């Protein structure tokens, strides 16, 4: 097996120490699984880890689905934009409401853009921040597990010293040969050298090792005991805020888009009501006798329009607007009825 080169600043003793830790932990776990050594259990913490993993899975799925939702919004925006660009290209410049249509299509594009950006700001970014907590905590949970094995191993070593009723200064032997045999080939030499100083432990050394392992374990354990329940409880408020943001932004978007679509529909209906092929020329002056009638002078050109309700049309009467009012002001509000026999089709 090729030798593993050592990096700068990494001593042989440090490498041997790290290898020995891994092998000692592996040996401790095997003994625990075989029932040869007891294992420190904390059911409340284990439940907290189960909740943590469940929360991470749920959050990751929510983040994935939220990104898919945003991608769909962006795709819908592009499709809507292309569709209305098609309408804009076909809408002739002299048709009723051309400027209004241009403005409405621009408003629609801006509304889509604003909707997508606010979803990113108020939902996706907070989602990413929320999930950003998990990698560090997950790494510390794994570290706690390793330190717990170290603590159990030190506890068993100390118990072995006392069980043998060794006096202070009398040494016990660690299973160095077993560790060396289990080590990879490249590490056996430096591990053997390291074991020269680590093979024998006195009772006081075993006690110091236990106290050190316990201190390291408890420091990380106490922090996680506080963080895991707090993180678990935070999920409800986070889910509520996320979906409230999405629902609120979506409701506002559809409300504003509904107004744009209604205005566009009104404009198109007015365009439809114009009969662009029917222009008549007034042959005689006509003095209006009612408020809904059109005042005409001989020579006026009138754009004939359809009645909004065909049942309201009286026989011999037409609805229209003077061409001068339409060309100059694009104003259909001045439409009125007039007698057909005063005009002639152009």
C-alpha positions as MATLAB code, in Angstrom:
seq = 'XXXXXXXXXXXXXXXXXXXXXXXXXXXXXXXXXXXXXXXXXXXXXXXXXXXXXXXXXXXXXXXXXXXXXXXXXXXXXXXXXXXXXXXXXXXXXXXXXXXXXXXXXXXXXXXXXXXXXXXXXXXXXXXXXXXXXXXXXXXXXXXXXXXXXXXXXXXXXXXXXXXXXXXXXXXXXXXXXXXXXXXXXXXXXXXXXXXXXXXXXXXXXXXXXXXXXXXXXXXXXXXXXXXXXXXXXXXXXXXXXXXXXXXXXXXXXXXXXXXXXXXXXXXXXXXXXXXXXXXXXXXXXXXXXXXXXXXXXXXXXXXXXXXXXXXXXXXXXXXXXXXXXXXXXXXXXXXXXXXXXXXXXX';
ca = [
       0.000    0.000    0.000;
       1.387    3.417   -0.872;
       2.384    5.610    2.024;
       0.155    8.558    2.828;
       2.271   11.743    2.684;
       2.081   13.985    5.702;
       1.099   17.608    5.216;
       3.122   20.524    6.449;
       2.900   21.041   10.187;
       1.433   17.573   10.838;
       3.659   15.446   13.057;
       3.875   11.668   13.074;
       2.589   11.714   16.637;
      -0.483   13.703   15.619;
      -1.278   11.299   12.794;
      -0.793    8.324   15.079;
      -3.019    9.922   17.704;
      -5.808   10.495   15.164;
      -5.533    6.944   13.830;
      -5.566    5.540   17.340;
      -8.684    7.561   18.201;
     -10.528    6.152   15.205;
      -9.484    2.586   15.970;
     -10.274    2.955   19.681;
     -13.713    4.308   18.847;
     -14.324    1.478   16.389;
     -13.264   -1.056   18.999;
     -15.496    0.551   21.641;
     -18.500    0.466   19.281;
     -17.876   -3.224   18.518;
     -17.699   -4.067   22.217;
     -20.937   -2.135   22.827;
     -22.736   -3.930   19.995;
     -21.544   -7.287   21.323;
     -22.773   -6.389   24.784;
     -19.251   -6.474   26.210;
     -19.367   -2.804   27.217;
     -22.253   -0.600   28.327;
     -23.207    2.445   26.270;
     -24.271    5.803   27.656;
     -27.847    6.431   26.531;
     -29.857    9.659   26.477;
     -33.357    8.945   25.162;
     -34.406   12.611   25.220;
     -31.400   13.571   23.111;
     -31.985   10.693   20.701;
     -35.557   11.889   20.238;
     -34.198   15.370   19.582;
     -31.920   13.973   16.857;
     -34.856   12.114   15.281;
     -36.841   15.376   15.257;
     -33.818   17.227   13.841;
     -33.499   14.775   10.938;
     -37.250   14.916   10.272;
     -37.142   18.721   10.316;
     -34.179   18.740    7.923;
     -35.958   16.416    5.474;
     -39.139   18.516    5.588;
     -37.238   21.768    5.167;
     -35.182   20.431    2.263;
     -38.330   19.262    0.479;
     -40.014   22.618    1.066;
     -36.980   24.425   -0.327;
     -36.980   22.186   -3.408;
     -40.706   22.692   -4.022;
     -40.418   26.443   -3.448;
     -37.646   26.669   -6.030;
     -39.798   24.663   -8.459;
     -42.708   27.046   -7.789;
     -40.496   30.060   -8.510;
     -39.268   28.420  -11.717;
     -42.905   27.878  -12.756;
     -43.727   31.540  -12.003;
     -40.790   32.642  -14.148;
     -41.830   30.307  -16.965;
     -45.425   31.564  -16.777;
     -44.134   35.127  -16.885;
     -42.191   34.403  -20.074;
     -45.158   32.638  -21.672;
     -47.514   35.472  -20.754;
     -45.046   38.037  -22.069;
     -44.690   36.256  -25.414;
     -48.458   35.862  -25.759;
     -49.158   39.536  -25.173;
     -46.257   40.592  -27.396;
     -48.071   38.676  -30.124;
     -51.234   40.685  -29.390;
     -49.234   43.922  -29.442;
     -47.680   43.066  -32.817;
     -51.103   42.342  -34.341;
     -52.801   45.385  -32.816;
     -52.828   47.987  -35.554;
     -51.875   51.545  -34.685;
     -55.224   53.059  -35.750;
     -57.314   50.607  -33.729;
     -59.186   51.819  -30.712;
     -57.158   51.835  -27.454;
     -53.732   51.103  -28.987;
     -51.937   53.192  -26.372;
     -54.024   51.664  -23.596;
     -53.136   48.165  -24.745;
     -49.418   49.025  -24.829;
     -49.646   50.410  -21.302;
     -51.571   47.404  -19.986;
     -49.063   44.949  -21.445;
     -46.206   46.867  -19.845;
     -48.029   46.843  -16.497;
     -48.531   43.089  -16.805;
     -44.819   42.502  -17.399;
     -43.840   44.678  -14.417;
     -46.358   42.919  -12.177;
     -44.953   39.483  -13.041;
     -41.403   40.693  -12.383;
     -42.373   42.232   -9.050;
     -44.259   39.085   -8.000;
     -41.269   36.825   -8.692;
     -38.805   39.117   -6.922;
     -40.960   39.422   -3.807;
     -41.308   35.636   -3.649;
     -37.516   35.421   -3.676;
     -37.125   38.148   -1.022;
     -39.866   37.045    1.358;
     -39.885   33.264    0.940;
     -36.816   31.773   -0.750;
     -34.151   33.826    1.028;
     -35.706   33.160    4.441;
     -35.954   29.467    3.457;
     -32.250   29.356    2.605;
     -31.381   31.138    5.874;
     -33.510   28.692    7.854;
     -31.816   25.648    6.303;
     -28.418   27.281    6.712;
     -28.519   26.388   10.417;
     -28.632   22.646    9.845;
     -25.164   21.728    8.468;
     -23.329   23.133   11.507;
     -25.701   21.471   13.974;
     -25.511   18.184   12.065;
     -21.711   18.293   12.229;
     -21.819   18.981   15.964;
     -24.228   16.077   16.517;
     -21.727   13.791   14.763;
     -18.912   15.257   16.868;
     -20.951   14.682   20.032;
     -21.402   11.040   19.032;
     -17.629   10.639   18.662;
     -16.953   12.365   21.970;
     -19.528   10.133   23.670;
     -17.651    7.062   22.444;
     -14.415    8.603   23.759;
     -16.085    9.225   27.109;
     -17.433    5.669   27.309;
     -14.005    4.291   26.387;
     -12.279    6.399   29.050;
     -14.935    5.377   31.555;
     -14.345    1.711   30.819;
     -10.576    2.111   31.059;
     -10.933    3.796   34.430;
     -13.310    1.062   35.619;
     -10.819   -1.577   34.506;
      -8.075    0.040   36.612;
     -10.272    0.093   39.714;
     -11.589   -3.388   39.117;
      -8.044   -4.726   39.096;
      -7.524   -2.954   42.420;
      -4.298   -1.431   41.200;
      -2.507    0.933   43.522;
      -1.310    4.392   42.515;
       1.687    4.101   40.269;
       0.895    0.557   39.135;
       0.308    0.399   35.387;
      -2.244   -1.306   33.188;
      -1.730   -2.293   29.606;
      -3.864   -1.078   26.706;
      -4.482   -3.552   23.880;
      -1.848   -1.880   21.732;
      -1.179   -4.909   19.584;
      -4.865   -5.141   18.648;
      -4.914   -1.474   17.615;
      -1.761   -1.880   15.582;
      -3.128   -4.945   13.760;
      -6.347   -3.077   12.911;
      -4.506    0.000   11.630;
      -3.860    0.470    7.887;
      -0.398   -0.601    6.762;
       0.886    2.915    6.182;
       0.041    3.896    9.776;
       1.291    0.870   11.682;
       4.836    2.146   12.087;
       3.981    5.574   13.475;
       1.162    4.090   15.551;
       3.624    1.632   17.140;
       5.975    4.470   18.011;
       3.119    6.496   19.466;
       1.983    3.557   21.568;
       5.333    3.475   23.373;
       4.157    6.510   25.333;
       0.504    5.420   25.470;
       0.660    1.698   26.190;
       0.630    1.888   29.984;
      -1.745    3.964   32.136;
      -1.641    4.562   35.885;
      -4.819    4.960   37.859;
      -4.345    8.731   38.076;
      -3.751    8.948   34.318;
      -6.912    6.948   33.645;
      -8.842    9.301   35.911;
      -7.416   12.368   34.150;
      -8.320   10.869   30.779;
     -11.872   10.233   31.991;
     -12.272   13.776   33.344;
     -10.954   15.266   30.116;
     -13.220   13.124   27.920;
     -16.231   13.879   30.133;
     -15.574   17.631   30.026;
     -15.265   17.705   26.230;
     -18.421   15.615   25.831;
     -20.521   17.642   28.272;
     -19.573   20.980   26.690;
     -20.937   20.032   23.290;
     -23.779   17.967   24.763;
     -25.135   20.828   26.899;
     -25.186   23.198   23.909;
     -27.054   20.702   21.739;
     -29.496   19.866   24.543;
     -30.561   23.523   24.406;
     -30.418   24.064   20.632;
     -32.262   21.008   19.322;
     -35.581   21.614   21.173;
     -35.422   25.328   20.293;
     -34.849   24.569   16.609;
     -37.651   21.982   16.608;
     -40.120   24.432   18.153;
     -39.173   27.154   15.652;
     -40.478   25.154   12.686;
     -44.146   26.037   13.253;
     -43.590   29.775   13.175;
     -41.306   29.459   10.170;
     -43.787   27.364    8.167;
     -46.614   29.778    9.034;
     -44.588   32.838    7.967;
     -43.431   31.184    4.740;
     -46.868   30.123    3.541;
     -48.470   33.371    4.699;
     -45.926   35.271    2.611;
     -46.540   33.124   -0.466;
     -50.331   33.229   -0.074;
     -50.384   36.987    0.545;
     -48.130   37.767   -2.420;
     -50.116   35.451   -4.679;
     -53.450   36.974   -3.606;
     -52.167   40.507   -4.282;
     -50.688   39.464   -7.627;
     -53.935   37.896   -8.859;
     -55.964   40.875   -7.632;
     -53.775   43.350   -9.535;
     -53.547   41.097  -12.577;
     -57.336   40.786  -12.523;
     -57.612   44.571  -12.840;
     -55.216   44.597  -15.794;
     -57.093   41.786  -17.509;
     -60.446   43.505  -16.914;
     -59.148   46.752  -18.433;
     -57.725   44.853  -21.391;
     -61.016   43.031  -21.871;
     -62.964   46.313  -21.760;
     -60.667   47.797  -24.388;
     -61.026   44.784  -26.657;
     -64.806   44.835  -26.290;
     -64.903   48.462  -27.391;
     -62.708   47.574  -30.344;
     -65.061   44.734  -31.217;
     -68.086   47.043  -31.055;
     -66.647   49.216  -33.777;
     -67.671   48.240  -37.270;
     -64.599   49.486  -39.072;
     -66.177   48.709  -42.499;
     -69.262   50.880  -41.918;
     -68.706   54.531  -42.485;
     -71.640   56.725  -43.496;
     -71.758   60.287  -44.701;
     -74.439   62.714  -43.485;
     -76.538   64.036  -46.381;
     -78.672   66.488  -44.370;
     -78.308   68.353  -41.098;
     -79.901   66.592  -38.130;
     -80.779   68.435  -34.933;
     -80.778   66.128  -31.935;
     -84.070   66.067  -30.020;
     -82.906   63.851  -27.146;
     -79.768   63.505  -24.997;
     -78.809   60.147  -26.510;
     -78.981   61.445  -30.088;
     -76.100   62.614  -32.262;
     -76.050   66.195  -33.608;
     -75.044   66.037  -37.298;
     -74.139   68.453  -40.040;
     -74.282   67.716  -43.755;
     -70.932   66.231  -44.784;
     -70.103   64.706  -41.374;
     -68.615   61.223  -41.562;
     -69.926   58.859  -38.909;
     -68.368   55.627  -37.682;
     -71.249   53.189  -37.209;
     -71.039   51.039  -34.060;
     -72.971   48.055  -32.805;
     -75.466   48.444  -29.974;
     -74.266   46.955  -26.698;
     -77.755   45.478  -26.428;
     -79.190   44.812  -29.909;
     -82.703   44.730  -28.475;
     -82.442   48.471  -27.739;
     -81.998   49.356  -31.423;
     -85.071   50.939  -32.986;
     -85.815   50.308  -36.628;
     -84.306   52.975  -38.900;
     -81.827   54.204  -36.270;
     -78.061   53.630  -36.044;
     -75.473   54.046  -33.276;
     -72.234   55.852  -34.055;
     -69.651   58.498  -33.351;
     -68.499   61.331  -35.557;
     -65.211   60.532  -37.273;
     -63.786   63.863  -36.144;
     -64.355   62.954  -32.472;
     -62.798   59.537  -32.985;
     -59.715   60.679  -34.939;
     -58.936   63.675  -32.744;
     -59.819   62.377  -29.283;
     -60.249   58.607  -29.598;
     -63.359   59.278  -27.561;
     -66.219   56.828  -27.844;
     -68.046   58.588  -25.055;
     -69.588   60.972  -27.573;
     -71.417   58.234  -29.408;
     -75.126   58.602  -30.018;
     -78.025   57.448  -32.153;
     -79.101   59.054  -35.438;
     -81.653   58.365  -38.219;
     -80.244   56.125  -40.919;
     -82.178   57.894  -43.721;
     -80.161   61.101  -43.124;
     -76.992   59.309  -44.171;
     -75.498   57.371  -47.056;
     -73.077   54.409  -46.873;
     -69.577   55.315  -48.062;
];
